[in-house]
Tab-separated table of C-alpha atoms and ligand atoms in Angstrom:
chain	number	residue	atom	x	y	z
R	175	UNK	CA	16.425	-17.392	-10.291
R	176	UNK	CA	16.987	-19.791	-13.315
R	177	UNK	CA	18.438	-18.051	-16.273
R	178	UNK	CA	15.389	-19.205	-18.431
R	179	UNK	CA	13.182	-17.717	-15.936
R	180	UNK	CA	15.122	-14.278	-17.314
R	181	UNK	CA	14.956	-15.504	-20.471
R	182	UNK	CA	11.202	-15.804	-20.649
R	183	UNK	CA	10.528	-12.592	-18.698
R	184	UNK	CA	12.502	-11.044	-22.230
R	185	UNK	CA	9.998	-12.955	-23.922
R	186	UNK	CA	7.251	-11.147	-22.425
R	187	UNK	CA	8.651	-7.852	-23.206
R	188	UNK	CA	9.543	-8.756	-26.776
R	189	UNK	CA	5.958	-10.189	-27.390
R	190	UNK	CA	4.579	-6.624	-26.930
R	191	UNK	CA	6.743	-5.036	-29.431
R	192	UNK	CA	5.032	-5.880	-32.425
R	193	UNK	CA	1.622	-4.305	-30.686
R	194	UNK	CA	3.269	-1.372	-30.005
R	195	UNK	CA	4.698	-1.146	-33.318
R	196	UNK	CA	8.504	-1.339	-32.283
R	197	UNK	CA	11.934	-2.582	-33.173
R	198	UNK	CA	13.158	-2.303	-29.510
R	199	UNK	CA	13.081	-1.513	-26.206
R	200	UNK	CA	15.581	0.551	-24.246
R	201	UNK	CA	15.259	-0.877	-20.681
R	202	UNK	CA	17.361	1.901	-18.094
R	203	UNK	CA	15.812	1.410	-14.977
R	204	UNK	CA	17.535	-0.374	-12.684
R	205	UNK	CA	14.794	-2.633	-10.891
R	206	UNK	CA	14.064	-3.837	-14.619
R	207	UNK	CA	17.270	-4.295	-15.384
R	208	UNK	CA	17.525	-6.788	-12.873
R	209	UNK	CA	14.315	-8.199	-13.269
R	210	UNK	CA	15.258	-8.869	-17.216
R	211	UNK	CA	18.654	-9.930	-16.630
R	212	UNK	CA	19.812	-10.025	-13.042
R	213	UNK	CA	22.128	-7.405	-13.286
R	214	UNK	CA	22.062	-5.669	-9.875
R	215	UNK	CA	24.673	-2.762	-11.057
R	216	UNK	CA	23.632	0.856	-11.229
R	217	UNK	CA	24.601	2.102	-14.721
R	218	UNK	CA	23.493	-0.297	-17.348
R	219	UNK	CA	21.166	0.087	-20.218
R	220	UNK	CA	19.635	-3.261	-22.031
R	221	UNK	CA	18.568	-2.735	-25.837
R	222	UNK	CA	15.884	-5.645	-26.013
R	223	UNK	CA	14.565	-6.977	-29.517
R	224	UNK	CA	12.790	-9.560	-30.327
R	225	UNK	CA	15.181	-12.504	-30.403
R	226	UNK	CA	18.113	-10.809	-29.137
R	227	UNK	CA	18.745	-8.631	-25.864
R	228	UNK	CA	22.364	-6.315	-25.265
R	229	UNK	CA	23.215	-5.022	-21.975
R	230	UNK	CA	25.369	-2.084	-22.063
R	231	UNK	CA	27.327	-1.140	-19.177
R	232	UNK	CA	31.159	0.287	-18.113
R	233	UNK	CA	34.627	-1.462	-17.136
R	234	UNK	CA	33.303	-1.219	-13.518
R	235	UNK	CA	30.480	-4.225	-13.759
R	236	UNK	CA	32.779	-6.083	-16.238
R	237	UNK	CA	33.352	-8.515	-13.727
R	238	UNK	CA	30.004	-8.470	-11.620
R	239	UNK	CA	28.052	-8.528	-15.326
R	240	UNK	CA	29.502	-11.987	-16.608
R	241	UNK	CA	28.668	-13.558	-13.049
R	242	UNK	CA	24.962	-12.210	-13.443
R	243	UNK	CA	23.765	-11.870	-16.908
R	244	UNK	CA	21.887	-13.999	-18.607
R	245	UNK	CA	22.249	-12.175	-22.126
R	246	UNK	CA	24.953	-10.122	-24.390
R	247	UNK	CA	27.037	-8.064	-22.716
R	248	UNK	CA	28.780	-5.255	-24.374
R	249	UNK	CA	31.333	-2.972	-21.885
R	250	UNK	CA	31.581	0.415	-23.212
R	251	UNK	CA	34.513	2.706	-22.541
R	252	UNK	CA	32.741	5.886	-21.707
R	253	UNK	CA	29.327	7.256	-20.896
R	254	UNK	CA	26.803	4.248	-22.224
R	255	UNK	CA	25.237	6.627	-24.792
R	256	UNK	CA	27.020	6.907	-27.621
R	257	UNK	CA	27.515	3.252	-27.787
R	258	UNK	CA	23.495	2.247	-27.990
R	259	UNK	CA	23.060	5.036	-30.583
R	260	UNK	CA	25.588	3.155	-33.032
R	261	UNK	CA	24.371	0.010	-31.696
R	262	UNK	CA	20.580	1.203	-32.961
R	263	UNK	CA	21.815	2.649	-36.186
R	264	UNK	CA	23.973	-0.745	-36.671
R	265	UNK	CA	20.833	-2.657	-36.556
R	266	UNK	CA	19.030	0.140	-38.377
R	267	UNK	CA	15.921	0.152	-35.660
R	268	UNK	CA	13.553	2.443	-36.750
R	269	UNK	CA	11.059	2.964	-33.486
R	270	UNK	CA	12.983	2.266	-29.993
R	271	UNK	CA	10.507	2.297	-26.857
R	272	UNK	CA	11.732	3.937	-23.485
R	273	UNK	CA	10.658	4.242	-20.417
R	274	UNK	CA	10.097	7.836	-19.982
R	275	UNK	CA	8.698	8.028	-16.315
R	276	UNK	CA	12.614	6.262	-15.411
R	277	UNK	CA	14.676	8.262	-17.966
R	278	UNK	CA	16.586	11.343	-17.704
R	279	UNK	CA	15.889	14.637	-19.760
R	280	UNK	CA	19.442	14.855	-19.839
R	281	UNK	CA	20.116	10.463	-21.084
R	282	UNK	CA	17.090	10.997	-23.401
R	283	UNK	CA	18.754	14.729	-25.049
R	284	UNK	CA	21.833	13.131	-25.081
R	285	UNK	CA	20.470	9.702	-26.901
R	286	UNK	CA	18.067	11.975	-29.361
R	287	UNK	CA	21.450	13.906	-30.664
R	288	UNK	CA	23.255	10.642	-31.632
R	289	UNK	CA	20.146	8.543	-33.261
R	290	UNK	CA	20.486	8.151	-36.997
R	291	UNK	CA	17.443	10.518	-39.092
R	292	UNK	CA	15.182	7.965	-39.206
R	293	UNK	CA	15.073	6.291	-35.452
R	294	UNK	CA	12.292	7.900	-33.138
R	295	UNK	CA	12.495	7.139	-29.952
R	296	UNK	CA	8.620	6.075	-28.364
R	297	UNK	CA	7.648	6.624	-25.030
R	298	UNK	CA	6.194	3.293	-23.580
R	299	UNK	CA	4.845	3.085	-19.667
R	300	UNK	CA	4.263	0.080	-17.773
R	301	UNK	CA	5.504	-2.742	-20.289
R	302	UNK	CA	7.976	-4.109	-17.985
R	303	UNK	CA	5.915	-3.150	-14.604
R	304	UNK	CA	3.190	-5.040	-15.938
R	305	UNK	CA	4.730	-8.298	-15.704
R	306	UNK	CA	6.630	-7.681	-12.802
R	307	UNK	CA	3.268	-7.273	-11.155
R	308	UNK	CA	2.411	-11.144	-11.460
R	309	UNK	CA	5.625	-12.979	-9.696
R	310	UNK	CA	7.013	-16.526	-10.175
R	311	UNK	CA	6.970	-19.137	-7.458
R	312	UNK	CA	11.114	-18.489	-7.183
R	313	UNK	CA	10.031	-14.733	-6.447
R	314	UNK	CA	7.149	-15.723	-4.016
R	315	UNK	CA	9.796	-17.073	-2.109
R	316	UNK	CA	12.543	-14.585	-2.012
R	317	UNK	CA	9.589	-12.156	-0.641
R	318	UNK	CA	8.405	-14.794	1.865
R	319	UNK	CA	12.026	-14.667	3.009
R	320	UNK	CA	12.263	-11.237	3.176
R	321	UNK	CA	9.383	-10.751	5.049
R	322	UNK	CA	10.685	-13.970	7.549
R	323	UNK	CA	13.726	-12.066	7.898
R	324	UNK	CA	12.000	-8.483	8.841
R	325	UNK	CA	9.493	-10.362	11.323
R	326	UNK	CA	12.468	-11.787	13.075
R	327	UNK	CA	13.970	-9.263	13.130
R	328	UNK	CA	11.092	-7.008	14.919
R	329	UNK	CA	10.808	-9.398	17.293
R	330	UNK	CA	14.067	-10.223	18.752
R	331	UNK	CA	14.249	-5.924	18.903
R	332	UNK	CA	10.718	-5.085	20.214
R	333	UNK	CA	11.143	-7.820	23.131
R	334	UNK	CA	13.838	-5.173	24.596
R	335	UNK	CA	11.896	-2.139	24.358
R	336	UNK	CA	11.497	0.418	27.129
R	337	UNK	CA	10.177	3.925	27.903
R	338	UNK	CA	13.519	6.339	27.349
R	339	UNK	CA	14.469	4.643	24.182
R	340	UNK	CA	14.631	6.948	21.447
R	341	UNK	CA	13.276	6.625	18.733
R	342	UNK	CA	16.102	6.723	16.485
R	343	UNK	CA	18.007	3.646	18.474
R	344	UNK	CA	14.694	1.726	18.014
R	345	UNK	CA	14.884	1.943	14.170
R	346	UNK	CA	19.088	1.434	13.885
R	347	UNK	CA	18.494	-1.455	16.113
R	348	UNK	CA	15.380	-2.994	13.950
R	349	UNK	CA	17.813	-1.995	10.982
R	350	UNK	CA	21.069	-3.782	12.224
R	351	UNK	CA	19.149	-7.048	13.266
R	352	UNK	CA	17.765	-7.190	9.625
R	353	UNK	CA	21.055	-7.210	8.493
R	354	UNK	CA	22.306	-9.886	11.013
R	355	UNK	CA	19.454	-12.407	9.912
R	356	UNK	CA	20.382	-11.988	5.938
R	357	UNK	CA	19.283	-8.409	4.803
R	358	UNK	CA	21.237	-6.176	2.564
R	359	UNK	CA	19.508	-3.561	4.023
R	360	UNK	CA	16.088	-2.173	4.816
R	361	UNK	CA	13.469	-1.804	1.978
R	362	UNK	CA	12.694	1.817	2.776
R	363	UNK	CA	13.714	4.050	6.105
R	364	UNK	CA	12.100	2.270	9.446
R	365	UNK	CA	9.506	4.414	10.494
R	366	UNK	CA	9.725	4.702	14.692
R	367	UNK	CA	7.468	7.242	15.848
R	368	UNK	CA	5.809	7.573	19.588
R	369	UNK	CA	3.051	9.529	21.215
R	370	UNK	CA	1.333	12.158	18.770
R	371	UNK	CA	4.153	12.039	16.450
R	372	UNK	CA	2.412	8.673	15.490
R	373	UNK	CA	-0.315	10.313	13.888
R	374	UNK	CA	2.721	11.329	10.763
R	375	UNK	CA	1.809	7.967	8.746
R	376	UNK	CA	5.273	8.711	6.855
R	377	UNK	CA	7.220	10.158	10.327
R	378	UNK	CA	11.407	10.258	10.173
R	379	UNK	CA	12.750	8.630	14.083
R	380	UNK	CA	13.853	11.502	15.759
R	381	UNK	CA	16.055	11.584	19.454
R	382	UNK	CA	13.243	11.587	21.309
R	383	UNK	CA	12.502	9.259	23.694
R	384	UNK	CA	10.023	6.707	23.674
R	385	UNK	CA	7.590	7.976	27.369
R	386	UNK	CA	4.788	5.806	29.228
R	387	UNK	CA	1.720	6.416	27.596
R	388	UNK	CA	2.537	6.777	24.180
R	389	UNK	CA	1.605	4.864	20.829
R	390	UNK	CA	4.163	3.637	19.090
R	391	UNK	CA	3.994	2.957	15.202
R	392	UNK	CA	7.380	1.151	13.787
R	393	UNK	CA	6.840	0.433	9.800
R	394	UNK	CA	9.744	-1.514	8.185
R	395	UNK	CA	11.154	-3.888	5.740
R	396	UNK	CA	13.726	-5.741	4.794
R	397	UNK	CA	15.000	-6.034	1.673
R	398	UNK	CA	16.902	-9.661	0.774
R	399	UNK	CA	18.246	-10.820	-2.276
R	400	UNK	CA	16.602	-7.740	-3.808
R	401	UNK	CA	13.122	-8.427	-2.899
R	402	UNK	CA	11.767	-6.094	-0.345
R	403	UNK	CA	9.057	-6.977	2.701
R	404	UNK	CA	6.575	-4.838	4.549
R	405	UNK	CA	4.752	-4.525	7.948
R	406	UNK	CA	3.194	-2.109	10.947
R	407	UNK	CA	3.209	-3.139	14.412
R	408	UNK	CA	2.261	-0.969	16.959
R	409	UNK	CA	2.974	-0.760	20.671
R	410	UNK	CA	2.016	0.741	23.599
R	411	UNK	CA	4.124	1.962	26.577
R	412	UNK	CA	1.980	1.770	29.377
R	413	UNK	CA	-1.709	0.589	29.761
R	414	UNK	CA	-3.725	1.813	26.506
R	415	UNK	CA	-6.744	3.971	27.414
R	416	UNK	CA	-10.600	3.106	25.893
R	417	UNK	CA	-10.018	5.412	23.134
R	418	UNK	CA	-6.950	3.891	21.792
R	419	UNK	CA	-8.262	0.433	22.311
R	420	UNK	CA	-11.510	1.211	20.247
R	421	UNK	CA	-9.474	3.244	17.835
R	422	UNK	CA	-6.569	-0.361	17.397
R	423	UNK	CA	-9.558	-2.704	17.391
R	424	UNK	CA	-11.007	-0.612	14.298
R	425	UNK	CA	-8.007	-0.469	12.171
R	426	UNK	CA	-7.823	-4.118	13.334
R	427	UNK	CA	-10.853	-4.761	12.059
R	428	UNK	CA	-10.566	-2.774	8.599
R	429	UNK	CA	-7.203	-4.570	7.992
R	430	UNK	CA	-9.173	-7.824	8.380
R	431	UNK	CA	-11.759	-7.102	6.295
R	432	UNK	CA	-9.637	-5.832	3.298
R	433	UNK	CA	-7.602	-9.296	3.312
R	434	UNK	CA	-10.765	-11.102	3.456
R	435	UNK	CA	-11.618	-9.467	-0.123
R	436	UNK	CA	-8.825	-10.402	-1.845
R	437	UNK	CA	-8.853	-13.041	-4.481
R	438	UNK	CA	-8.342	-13.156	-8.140
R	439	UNK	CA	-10.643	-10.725	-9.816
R	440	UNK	CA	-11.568	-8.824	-7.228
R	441	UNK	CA	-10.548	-4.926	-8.216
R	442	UNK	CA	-7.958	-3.075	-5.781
R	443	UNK	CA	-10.874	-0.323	-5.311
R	444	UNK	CA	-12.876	-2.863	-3.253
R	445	UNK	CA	-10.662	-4.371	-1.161
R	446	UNK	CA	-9.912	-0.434	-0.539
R	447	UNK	CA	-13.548	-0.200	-0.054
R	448	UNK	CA	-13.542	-2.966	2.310
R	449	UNK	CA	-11.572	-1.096	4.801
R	450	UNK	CA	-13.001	2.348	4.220
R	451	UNK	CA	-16.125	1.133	4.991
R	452	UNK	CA	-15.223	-0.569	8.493
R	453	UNK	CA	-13.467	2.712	9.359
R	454	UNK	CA	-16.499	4.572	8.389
R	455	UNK	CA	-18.786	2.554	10.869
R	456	UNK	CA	-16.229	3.862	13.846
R	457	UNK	CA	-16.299	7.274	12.693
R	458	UNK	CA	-12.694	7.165	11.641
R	459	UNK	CA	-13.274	7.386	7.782
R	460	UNK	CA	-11.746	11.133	7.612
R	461	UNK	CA	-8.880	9.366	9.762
R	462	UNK	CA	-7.759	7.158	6.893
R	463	UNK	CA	-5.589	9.314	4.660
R	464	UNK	CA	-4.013	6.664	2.323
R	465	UNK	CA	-4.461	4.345	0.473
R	466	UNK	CA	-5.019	0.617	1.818
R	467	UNK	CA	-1.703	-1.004	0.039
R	468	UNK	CA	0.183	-1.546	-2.533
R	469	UNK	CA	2.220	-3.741	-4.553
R	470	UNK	CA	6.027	-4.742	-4.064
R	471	UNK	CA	9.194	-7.243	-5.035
R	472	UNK	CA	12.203	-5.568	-5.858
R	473	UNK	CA	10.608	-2.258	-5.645
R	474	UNK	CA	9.014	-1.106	-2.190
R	475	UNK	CA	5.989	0.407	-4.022
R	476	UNK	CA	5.223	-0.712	-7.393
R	477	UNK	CA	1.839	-1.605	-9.248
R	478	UNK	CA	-0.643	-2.424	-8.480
R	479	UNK	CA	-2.052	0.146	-5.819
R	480	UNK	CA	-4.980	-0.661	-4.128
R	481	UNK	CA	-7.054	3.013	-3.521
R	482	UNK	CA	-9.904	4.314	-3.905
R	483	UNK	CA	-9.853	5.221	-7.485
R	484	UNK	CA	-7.892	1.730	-8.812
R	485	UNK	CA	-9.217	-0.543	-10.911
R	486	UNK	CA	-7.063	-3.102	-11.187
R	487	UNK	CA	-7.901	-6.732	-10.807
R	488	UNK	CA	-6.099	-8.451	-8.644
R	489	UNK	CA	-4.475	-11.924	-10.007
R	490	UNK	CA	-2.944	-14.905	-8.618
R	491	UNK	CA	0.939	-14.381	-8.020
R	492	UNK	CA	0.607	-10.419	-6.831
R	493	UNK	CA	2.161	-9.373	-3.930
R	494	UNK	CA	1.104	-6.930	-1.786
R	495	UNK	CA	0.591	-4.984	0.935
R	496	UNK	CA	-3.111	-4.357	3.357
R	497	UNK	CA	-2.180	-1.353	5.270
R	498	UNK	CA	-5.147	0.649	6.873
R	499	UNK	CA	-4.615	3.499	9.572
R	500	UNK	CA	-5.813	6.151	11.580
R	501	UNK	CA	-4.169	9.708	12.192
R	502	UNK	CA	-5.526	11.967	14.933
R	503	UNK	CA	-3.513	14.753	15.140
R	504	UNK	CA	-2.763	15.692	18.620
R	505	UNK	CA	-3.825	12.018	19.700
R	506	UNK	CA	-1.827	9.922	17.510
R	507	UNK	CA	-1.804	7.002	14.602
R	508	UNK	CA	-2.789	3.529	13.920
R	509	UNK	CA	-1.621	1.689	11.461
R	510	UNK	CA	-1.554	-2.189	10.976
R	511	UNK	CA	0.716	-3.555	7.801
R	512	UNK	CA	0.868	-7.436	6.386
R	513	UNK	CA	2.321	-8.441	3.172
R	514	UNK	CA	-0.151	-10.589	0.961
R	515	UNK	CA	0.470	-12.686	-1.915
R	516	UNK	CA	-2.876	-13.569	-4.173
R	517	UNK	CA	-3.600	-17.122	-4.389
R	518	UNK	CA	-5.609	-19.365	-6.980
R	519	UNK	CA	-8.756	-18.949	-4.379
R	520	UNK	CA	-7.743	-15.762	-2.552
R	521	UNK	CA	-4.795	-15.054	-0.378
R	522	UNK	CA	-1.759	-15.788	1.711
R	523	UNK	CA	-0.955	-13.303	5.047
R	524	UNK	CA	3.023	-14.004	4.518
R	525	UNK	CA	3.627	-12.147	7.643
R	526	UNK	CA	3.463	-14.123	10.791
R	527	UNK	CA	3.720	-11.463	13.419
R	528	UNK	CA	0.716	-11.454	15.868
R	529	UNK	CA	-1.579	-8.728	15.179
R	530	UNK	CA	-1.951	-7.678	19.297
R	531	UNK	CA	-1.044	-4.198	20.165
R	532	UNK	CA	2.158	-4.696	21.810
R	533	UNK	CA	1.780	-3.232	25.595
R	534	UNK	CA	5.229	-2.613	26.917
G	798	ZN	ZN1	5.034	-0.118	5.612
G	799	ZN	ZN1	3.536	-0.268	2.842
């Protein structure tokens, strides 16, 4: 990422200060901090103003911090605290936004007892979020890697699948071929579940073994140079009965449908609607209990959502994900997962992993 790309992204945050009626912004959360600065340590706080931005963090990131940072760096001794307090009284900032759904009781106590009389802090949701939800072409393609990188890796893995398998050897070996192709490490914990176990649309691998007959569901993601990918496969061990062909070719279907609605402008709640609606023509509309996607870069799940009840409009530059299912308890779950970035005139399916279910 070019340092003015950093640069400008401080811009943005700065430029809704003065709407917001603040001096600052104390920036604490660590997929922001990197997104404002490229720091990619874990204890680092960034006091952002207008036309100048301080990143506070300890001896440990000394070095790491002047390799990645693209503004002032200040290395404090002890805890960060007590430094950004006289830093704010210094500069005599009056109103300081935070980010209170990322801060600690115990940072924000701890911050209150050391501000001069008259600083108040201000809660403020969503100011950095909101432009991380519209990514640069230089993001675009870290994702598209990502996503290149978890494809490959699913299908050097799934090629070698047989019934006995567990489950849990399934997902390390997804997990360690991510790696090998160029993945720090998976975006969230690979989901490997078989037979009714399928039907858990969030299920842990266990040691059981993967039998004849079963669907499989394996959700993962890779997450490269910080930016994180997502996708559903499913397979089949076996020869797939009537049912769960009907039951594939309507999630199929939904998923389909759903990427065909998106395009700038377009709100999340109809491309939810989109699938709902083809679910609903199977019969399978109580069988959909989430949401169709959501958003993601260096976060797995960040804004936008797209569910029923979200109004968001979708823009050119958003990535995300188009994620229908089906979960029949005793008979098992469907789910088929693509990430999506918005185009000028609608979308881009970044994944290119054939949509088949996979009979083993
Ligand atoms: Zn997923
Ligand atoms: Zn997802």
């Amino acid at each position: 990422m070019a340092d003015n790309e950093f640069e400008s992204r401080r811009d943005g945050v700065a430029a809704q200060l003065a709407g917001r009626k603040l001096d600052a912004f104390l920036v604490s959360f660590s997929p922001n901090l990197r997104y404002l600065t490229g720091f990619t340590g874990s204890n680092g706080n960034l006091l952002l103003l207008p036309r100048q931005a301080t990143l506070f963090t300890d001896p440990r990131y000394q070095i790491q911090a002047a390799q990645e940072v693209t503004c002032r760096v200040r290395i404090c001794k002890g805890p960060l605290v007590p430094d950004v307090a006289a830093a704010i009284g210094k500069l005599g900032l009056r109103r300081i936004g935070y980010e209170p759904a990322r801060m600690t009781c115990d940072l924000l106590d701890s911050l209150q007892a050391r501000l001069p009389m008259k600083s108040t802090l201000v809660p403020v949701n969503g100011c950095v979020e909101g432009l991380r939800m519209i990514k640069s072409a230089g993001e675009i393609a870290l994702i598209r890697r990502s996503v290149e990188t978890n494809s490959r890796a699913f299908e050097t893995t799934v090629s070698r699948v047989r019934p006995g398998m567990k489950e849990q050897d399934l997902a390390a070996e997804l997990e360690y071929r991510m790696r090998r192709l160029g993945a720090e490490k998976p975006s969230f914990e690979t989901i490997v579940a078989g037979g009714a176990r399928s039907a858990l649309p969030h299920a842990q691998p266990t040691s059981a073994s993967l039998a004849t007959g079963q669907l499989v569901v394996v959700d993962m993601g890779a997450l490269q140079d910080g930016y994180c990918s997502d996708m559903t496969r499913m397979l089949f061990l076996g020869t797939p009965s009537a049912k769960v062909k009907r039951a594939y070719r309507a999630v199929l279907e939904a998923q389909l449908a759903a990427i065909d609605t998106v395009r700038p402008g377009v709100s999340t709640a109809r491309v939810d609607a989109a699938a709902r609606k083809v679910l609903k023509s199977y019969g399978l509309a109580e069988a959909f209990v989430h949401s169709t996607g959501h958003g993601l870069g260096l976060e797995i799940h960040e804004p936008p959502r797209i569910g029923k009840r979200d109004k968001t409009k979708l823009a050119a530059g958003m990535a995300i994900t188009i994620e229908p299912g089906v979960y029949i308890e005793g008979f098992g779950g469907i789910r088929i997962e693509d990430t999506v970035v918005v185009t000028e005139t609608g979308c881009e399916i970044l994944t290119p992993t054939e949509k088949v279910l996979r009979v083993i």
